């Protein structure tokens, strides 16, 4: 892993070279200069897989700003390539503390810093660095048949959970967005 990272960093002198090296090791590195990687709502194919040692056809991905801007040192030690802090210890909060500090009630996985159960750290196939569509993300852990019964949960699989719920937490224990209280 360290060797791999060093190789990637050392060859970072030119963007096309880094791109070739990275795309060899990491599937889904955005094409340099590609604007499409940032267009919201683009159709995408395939699922994210990292550290595959075979080159694959390019898929469009959304890239995390510090990753896209080569600010690798925001998360990795420049010497060793190791993370400056583990995800469980709050790596993401180094830059996103405000996102959770203002929440009165925190969502279970957020409270234990399990950010990468929903997001990828580098690149992802869905906007907001999501690994899956929001509704599929939620249904990984919440069974749609077990949700409270009510009009607001009717045909739930076709609804977008995050229209009503903030995925990270909120002022009430159901993390409802303003105006989305039970009718
Ligand atoms: C926002 C934080 C963040 C930034 C910025 C970042 N990384 Fe990472 N990187 C991670 C995390 C988290 C992992 C997963 C480590 C693990 O699972 O142990 C990782 C893993 C890696 C790996 C191992 C293979 C993999 O994808 O799991 C490589 C190589 C790597 N990063 C290179 C880079 C390079 C090169 C840059 C800059 C262009 C960069 N990273 C920027 C957080 C980041
Ligand atoms: C070194 C600082 C840094 C760290 C550490 C960091 N991020 Fe970010 N992140 C950013 C910046 C900068 C942006 C862009 C913010 C903006 O545009 O307002 C961003 C944006 C995001 C977005 C929104 C993407 C979008 O398309 O709007 C998500 C989701 C995200 N980060 C998740 C994470 C997760 C998960 C981690 C931990 C693995 C993490 N971040 C760690 C700096 C960081
Ligand atoms: C249960 C899944 C889930 C977990 C866990 C999660 N997020 Fe998110 N996150 C989302 C979703 C869904 C969105 C998109 C929200 C939207 O589009 O309104 C999002 C959006 C974001 C954004 C973009 C800004 C915003 O509020 O829309 C950032 C930054 C972010 N998440 C960081 C994090 C960090 C840091 C953690 C861990 C402390 C984390 N997320 C944990 C699902 C999650
Ligand atoms: C990684 C698993 C996981 C994912 C993914 C997940 N949740 Fe949760 N969720 C939990 C856990 C754990 C709790 C806490 C359960 C408890 O306290 O009874 C919780 C609690 C909740 C609650 C509060 C329930 C209550 O009774 O207090 C809501 C609302 C909620 N989640 C909505 C969502 C939405 C919307 C998404 C998608 C953006 C989502 N969850 C994705 C694990 C998850
Ligand atoms: C139209 C708005 C709306 C949508 C869409 C919605 N919810 Fe809810 N949800 C609510 C309301 C309102 C409550 C509070 C119910 C109460 O007060 O008892 C709630 C409560 C919950 C709870 C806590 C009570 C329970 O059922 O265990 C969970 C978990 C939850 N929602 C998950 C989800 C998930 C997952 C999705 C997407 C598949 C989703 N919700 C979509 C409005 C919505």
PDB file of C-alpha atoms in Angstrom, residues 2-183:
ATOM      1  CA  UNK A   2       2.835   2.401   0.939  1.00  0.00           C
ATOM      2  CA  UNK A   3       4.796   1.460  -2.125  1.00  0.00           C
ATOM      3  CA  UNK A   4       1.755   1.872  -4.268  1.00  0.00           C
ATOM      4  CA  UNK A   5       1.048   5.291  -2.836  1.00  0.00           C
ATOM      5  CA  UNK A   6       4.677   6.411  -3.233  1.00  0.00           C
ATOM      6  CA  UNK A   7       4.672   5.294  -6.818  1.00  0.00           C
ATOM      7  CA  UNK A   8       1.526   7.238  -7.443  1.00  0.00           C
ATOM      8  CA  UNK A   9       2.871  10.353  -5.707  1.00  0.00           C
ATOM      9  CA  UNK A  10       6.310  10.198  -7.316  1.00  0.00           C
ATOM     10  CA  UNK A  11       4.826   9.966 -10.760  1.00  0.00           C
ATOM     11  CA  UNK A  12       2.491  12.832  -9.996  1.00  0.00           C
ATOM     12  CA  UNK A  13       4.688  15.252 -11.967  1.00  0.00           C
ATOM     13  CA  UNK A  14       2.388  15.379 -14.939  1.00  0.00           C
ATOM     14  CA  UNK A  15      -1.361  15.043 -14.831  1.00  0.00           C
ATOM     15  CA  UNK A  16      -1.627  12.562 -17.748  1.00  0.00           C
ATOM     16  CA  UNK A  17       1.039  10.338 -16.176  1.00  0.00           C
ATOM     17  CA  UNK A  18      -0.625  10.409 -12.797  1.00  0.00           C
ATOM     18  CA  UNK A  19      -3.876   9.643 -14.524  1.00  0.00           C
ATOM     19  CA  UNK A  20      -2.426   6.590 -16.248  1.00  0.00           C
ATOM     20  CA  UNK A  21      -0.837   5.286 -13.090  1.00  0.00           C
ATOM     21  CA  UNK A  22      -3.875   5.934 -10.962  1.00  0.00           C
ATOM     22  CA  UNK A  23      -6.280   4.463 -13.428  1.00  0.00           C
ATOM     23  CA  UNK A  24      -4.129   1.375 -13.547  1.00  0.00           C
ATOM     24  CA  UNK A  25      -4.426   0.866  -9.804  1.00  0.00           C
ATOM     25  CA  UNK A  26      -7.688   2.556  -9.044  1.00  0.00           C
ATOM     26  CA  UNK A  27     -10.697   2.070 -11.163  1.00  0.00           C
ATOM     27  CA  UNK A  28     -12.712   5.165 -11.850  1.00  0.00           C
ATOM     28  CA  UNK A  29     -10.157   7.953 -11.642  1.00  0.00           C
ATOM     29  CA  UNK A  30     -11.730  10.897 -13.433  1.00  0.00           C
ATOM     30  CA  UNK A  31     -10.346  11.708 -16.840  1.00  0.00           C
ATOM     31  CA  UNK A  32      -8.173  14.831 -16.628  1.00  0.00           C
ATOM     32  CA  UNK A  33     -10.060  17.903 -17.702  1.00  0.00           C
ATOM     33  CA  UNK A  34     -13.296  15.970 -17.929  1.00  0.00           C
ATOM     34  CA  UNK A  35     -16.142  18.276 -16.986  1.00  0.00           C
ATOM     35  CA  UNK A  36     -18.598  15.457 -17.159  1.00  0.00           C
ATOM     36  CA  UNK A  37     -17.337  14.008 -13.891  1.00  0.00           C
ATOM     37  CA  UNK A  38     -18.915  16.960 -12.121  1.00  0.00           C
ATOM     38  CA  UNK A  39     -22.217  17.238 -13.922  1.00  0.00           C
ATOM     39  CA  UNK A  40     -24.950  16.311 -11.477  1.00  0.00           C
ATOM     40  CA  UNK A  41     -27.484  13.723 -12.490  1.00  0.00           C
ATOM     41  CA  UNK A  42     -25.449  11.998 -15.193  1.00  0.00           C
ATOM     42  CA  UNK A  43     -26.251   8.413 -16.087  1.00  0.00           C
ATOM     43  CA  UNK A  44     -23.476   6.119 -14.951  1.00  0.00           C
ATOM     44  CA  UNK A  45     -22.617   2.501 -15.495  1.00  0.00           C
ATOM     45  CA  UNK A  46     -21.019  -0.026 -13.217  1.00  0.00           C
ATOM     46  CA  UNK A  47     -20.243   0.052  -9.536  1.00  0.00           C
ATOM     47  CA  UNK A  48     -17.192   1.539  -7.846  1.00  0.00           C
ATOM     48  CA  UNK A  49     -14.321  -0.819  -7.235  1.00  0.00           C
ATOM     49  CA  UNK A  50     -10.950   0.279  -5.978  1.00  0.00           C
ATOM     50  CA  UNK A  51      -7.462  -1.151  -6.190  1.00  0.00           C
ATOM     51  CA  UNK A  52      -8.134  -3.387  -9.175  1.00  0.00           C
ATOM     52  CA  UNK A  53      -4.923  -4.059 -11.018  1.00  0.00           C
ATOM     53  CA  UNK A  54      -6.476  -4.344 -14.449  1.00  0.00           C
ATOM     54  CA  UNK A  55      -7.242  -1.343 -16.639  1.00  0.00           C
ATOM     55  CA  UNK A  56     -10.948  -1.061 -17.331  1.00  0.00           C
ATOM     56  CA  UNK A  57     -13.128   1.060 -19.557  1.00  0.00           C
ATOM     57  CA  UNK A  58     -13.558   4.525 -18.118  1.00  0.00           C
ATOM     58  CA  UNK A  59     -16.711   5.212 -16.160  1.00  0.00           C
ATOM     59  CA  UNK A  60     -17.869   8.675 -15.247  1.00  0.00           C
ATOM     60  CA  UNK A  61     -17.460   9.554 -11.619  1.00  0.00           C
ATOM     61  CA  UNK A  62     -17.973  12.428  -9.274  1.00  0.00           C
ATOM     62  CA  UNK A  63     -14.719  13.369  -7.580  1.00  0.00           C
ATOM     63  CA  UNK A  64     -14.119  14.696  -4.064  1.00  0.00           C
ATOM     64  CA  UNK A  65     -12.769  18.262  -4.287  1.00  0.00           C
ATOM     65  CA  UNK A  66      -9.454  17.723  -2.418  1.00  0.00           C
ATOM     66  CA  UNK A  67      -8.839  14.564  -4.462  1.00  0.00           C
ATOM     67  CA  UNK A  68      -9.554  16.282  -7.752  1.00  0.00           C
ATOM     68  CA  UNK A  69      -7.309  19.183  -6.733  1.00  0.00           C
ATOM     69  CA  UNK A  70      -4.437  16.851  -5.763  1.00  0.00           C
ATOM     70  CA  UNK A  71      -4.613  17.914  -2.142  1.00  0.00           C
ATOM     71  CA  UNK A  72      -3.842  14.339  -1.126  1.00  0.00           C
ATOM     72  CA  UNK A  73      -2.056  15.553   2.016  1.00  0.00           C
ATOM     73  CA  UNK A  74      -5.403  16.607   3.472  1.00  0.00           C
ATOM     74  CA  UNK A  75      -5.881  12.908   4.221  1.00  0.00           C
ATOM     75  CA  UNK A  76      -2.601  11.060   3.547  1.00  0.00           C
ATOM     76  CA  UNK A  77       0.817  11.583   5.064  1.00  0.00           C
ATOM     77  CA  UNK A  78       3.131  12.725   2.264  1.00  0.00           C
ATOM     78  CA  UNK A  79       5.937  10.503   3.662  1.00  0.00           C
ATOM     79  CA  UNK A  80       4.130   7.228   4.233  1.00  0.00           C
ATOM     80  CA  UNK A  81       0.852   7.486   2.359  1.00  0.00           C
ATOM     81  CA  UNK A  82      -0.971   6.388   5.514  1.00  0.00           C
ATOM     82  CA  UNK A  83      -4.093   8.250   6.532  1.00  0.00           C
ATOM     83  CA  UNK A  84      -3.412  11.221   8.836  1.00  0.00           C
ATOM     84  CA  UNK A  85      -6.330  10.008  10.981  1.00  0.00           C
ATOM     85  CA  UNK A  86      -8.504   6.943  10.617  1.00  0.00           C
ATOM     86  CA  UNK A  87     -12.069   7.288   9.379  1.00  0.00           C
ATOM     87  CA  UNK A  88     -13.443   5.939  12.681  1.00  0.00           C
ATOM     88  CA  UNK A  89     -11.404   8.563  14.558  1.00  0.00           C
ATOM     89  CA  UNK A  90     -13.001  11.302  12.468  1.00  0.00           C
ATOM     90  CA  UNK A  91     -10.832  11.871   9.384  1.00  0.00           C
ATOM     91  CA  UNK A  92     -13.830  13.348   7.578  1.00  0.00           C
ATOM     92  CA  UNK A  93     -14.561  15.696  10.469  1.00  0.00           C
ATOM     93  CA  UNK A  94     -11.145  17.326  10.014  1.00  0.00           C
ATOM     94  CA  UNK A  95     -12.872  19.277   7.251  1.00  0.00           C
ATOM     95  CA  UNK A  96     -16.594  18.623   7.751  1.00  0.00           C
ATOM     96  CA  UNK A  97     -17.014  19.128  11.502  1.00  0.00           C
ATOM     97  CA  UNK A  98     -19.747  21.722  11.115  1.00  0.00           C
ATOM     98  CA  UNK A  99     -21.897  19.251   9.213  1.00  0.00           C
ATOM     99  CA  UNK A 100     -22.419  17.180  12.364  1.00  0.00           C
ATOM    100  CA  UNK A 101     -21.631  19.564  15.228  1.00  0.00           C
ATOM    101  CA  UNK A 102     -24.858  21.525  14.704  1.00  0.00           C
ATOM    102  CA  UNK A 103     -27.100  18.455  14.789  1.00  0.00           C
ATOM    103  CA  UNK A 104     -29.176  17.906  17.917  1.00  0.00           C
ATOM    104  CA  UNK A 105     -29.849  14.281  16.962  1.00  0.00           C
ATOM    105  CA  UNK A 106     -27.232  12.395  14.970  1.00  0.00           C
ATOM    106  CA  UNK A 107     -28.085   9.525  12.657  1.00  0.00           C
ATOM    107  CA  UNK A 108     -26.654   6.165  13.892  1.00  0.00           C
ATOM    108  CA  UNK A 109     -23.858   5.702  11.306  1.00  0.00           C
ATOM    109  CA  UNK A 110     -22.948   9.414  11.455  1.00  0.00           C
ATOM    110  CA  UNK A 111     -22.568   9.272  15.231  1.00  0.00           C
ATOM    111  CA  UNK A 112     -19.911   6.556  14.849  1.00  0.00           C
ATOM    112  CA  UNK A 113     -18.121   8.326  11.940  1.00  0.00           C
ATOM    113  CA  UNK A 114     -19.135   5.606   9.510  1.00  0.00           C
ATOM    114  CA  UNK A 115     -19.286   8.168   6.693  1.00  0.00           C
ATOM    115  CA  UNK A 116     -17.933   5.760   4.099  1.00  0.00           C
ATOM    116  CA  UNK A 117     -20.838   3.371   4.481  1.00  0.00           C
ATOM    117  CA  UNK A 118     -22.675   5.865   2.230  1.00  0.00           C
ATOM    118  CA  UNK A 119     -19.885   7.947   0.639  1.00  0.00           C
ATOM    119  CA  UNK A 120     -16.647   7.109  -1.136  1.00  0.00           C
ATOM    120  CA  UNK A 121     -13.555   9.044  -0.073  1.00  0.00           C
ATOM    121  CA  UNK A 122     -12.184   9.678  -3.599  1.00  0.00           C
ATOM    122  CA  UNK A 123     -14.740   9.222  -6.369  1.00  0.00           C
ATOM    123  CA  UNK A 124     -18.233   7.828  -6.659  1.00  0.00           C
ATOM    124  CA  UNK A 125     -20.826   7.073  -9.310  1.00  0.00           C
ATOM    125  CA  UNK A 126     -23.534   9.293  -7.794  1.00  0.00           C
ATOM    126  CA  UNK A 127     -23.635  12.984  -6.872  1.00  0.00           C
ATOM    127  CA  UNK A 128     -22.490  13.918  -3.380  1.00  0.00           C
ATOM    128  CA  UNK A 129     -19.979  11.070  -3.556  1.00  0.00           C
ATOM    129  CA  UNK A 130     -22.690   8.514  -2.898  1.00  0.00           C
ATOM    130  CA  UNK A 131     -21.991   4.864  -3.594  1.00  0.00           C
ATOM    131  CA  UNK A 132     -25.634   4.232  -4.468  1.00  0.00           C
ATOM    132  CA  UNK A 133     -28.780   6.213  -5.199  1.00  0.00           C
ATOM    133  CA  UNK A 134     -30.061   7.797  -1.961  1.00  0.00           C
ATOM    134  CA  UNK A 135     -33.083   5.498  -1.615  1.00  0.00           C
ATOM    135  CA  UNK A 136     -30.955   2.369  -2.102  1.00  0.00           C
ATOM    136  CA  UNK A 137     -28.473   3.774   0.395  1.00  0.00           C
ATOM    137  CA  UNK A 138     -31.189   4.013   3.034  1.00  0.00           C
ATOM    138  CA  UNK A 139     -32.729   0.633   2.275  1.00  0.00           C
ATOM    139  CA  UNK A 140     -29.387  -1.077   2.940  1.00  0.00           C
ATOM    140  CA  UNK A 141     -30.159  -0.753   6.628  1.00  0.00           C
ATOM    141  CA  UNK A 142     -33.866   0.124   6.867  1.00  0.00           C
ATOM    142  CA  UNK A 143     -36.321  -2.501   5.660  1.00  0.00           C
ATOM    143  CA  UNK A 144     -39.052  -0.765   3.683  1.00  0.00           C
ATOM    144  CA  UNK A 145     -41.639  -3.151   5.121  1.00  0.00           C
ATOM    145  CA  UNK A 146     -40.703  -2.132   8.661  1.00  0.00           C
ATOM    146  CA  UNK A 147     -41.100   1.615   8.230  1.00  0.00           C
ATOM    147  CA  UNK A 148     -43.838   3.416  10.108  1.00  0.00           C
ATOM    148  CA  UNK A 149     -47.104   3.212   8.210  1.00  0.00           C
ATOM    149  CA  UNK A 150     -48.417   6.469   6.848  1.00  0.00           C
ATOM    150  CA  UNK A 151     -49.079   8.217   3.575  1.00  0.00           C
ATOM    151  CA  UNK A 152     -45.627   9.712   3.742  1.00  0.00           C
ATOM    152  CA  UNK A 153     -44.144   6.190   3.530  1.00  0.00           C
ATOM    153  CA  UNK A 154     -46.508   4.807   0.872  1.00  0.00           C
ATOM    154  CA  UNK A 155     -44.694   3.513  -2.244  1.00  0.00           C
ATOM    155  CA  UNK A 156     -41.561   4.319  -0.375  1.00  0.00           C
ATOM    156  CA  UNK A 157     -39.148   2.641  -2.787  1.00  0.00           C
ATOM    157  CA  UNK A 158     -40.115   5.140  -5.458  1.00  0.00           C
ATOM    158  CA  UNK A 159     -39.732   8.102  -3.124  1.00  0.00           C
ATOM    159  CA  UNK A 160     -36.589   9.848  -2.245  1.00  0.00           C
ATOM    160  CA  UNK A 161     -36.030   9.443   1.490  1.00  0.00           C
ATOM    161  CA  UNK A 162     -33.835  12.521   1.623  1.00  0.00           C
ATOM    162  CA  UNK A 163     -36.647  14.757   0.372  1.00  0.00           C
ATOM    163  CA  UNK A 164     -38.023  14.451   3.900  1.00  0.00           C
ATOM    164  CA  UNK A 165     -35.100  13.229   6.018  1.00  0.00           C
ATOM    165  CA  UNK A 166     -31.719  14.822   6.446  1.00  0.00           C
ATOM    166  CA  UNK A 167     -29.317  11.843   6.054  1.00  0.00           C
ATOM    167  CA  UNK A 168     -27.002  13.063   8.827  1.00  0.00           C
ATOM    168  CA  UNK A 169     -29.419  14.013  11.609  1.00  0.00           C
ATOM    169  CA  UNK A 170     -31.520  16.934  12.703  1.00  0.00           C
ATOM    170  CA  UNK A 171     -33.482  18.844  15.302  1.00  0.00           C
ATOM    171  CA  UNK A 172     -35.993  16.046  15.927  1.00  0.00           C
ATOM    172  CA  UNK A 173     -35.351  12.372  16.309  1.00  0.00           C
ATOM    173  CA  UNK A 174     -36.574  11.540  12.817  1.00  0.00           C
ATOM    174  CA  UNK A 175     -34.267  14.126  11.210  1.00  0.00           C
ATOM    175  CA  UNK A 176     -37.182  15.636   9.310  1.00  0.00           C
ATOM    176  CA  UNK A 177     -36.430  18.552   7.075  1.00  0.00           C
ATOM    177  CA  UNK A 178     -38.332  21.770   7.834  1.00  0.00           C
ATOM    178  CA  UNK A 179     -41.967  21.458   6.738  1.00  0.00           C
ATOM    179  CA  UNK A 180     -41.843  17.663   6.488  1.00  0.00           C
ATOM    180  CA  UNK A 181     -43.526  16.815   9.801  1.00  0.00           C
ATOM    181  CA  UNK A 182     -46.149  14.138  10.008  1.00  0.00           C
ATOM    182  CA  UNK A 183     -49.303  15.549   8.405  1.00  0.00           C
TER     183      UNK A 183
END
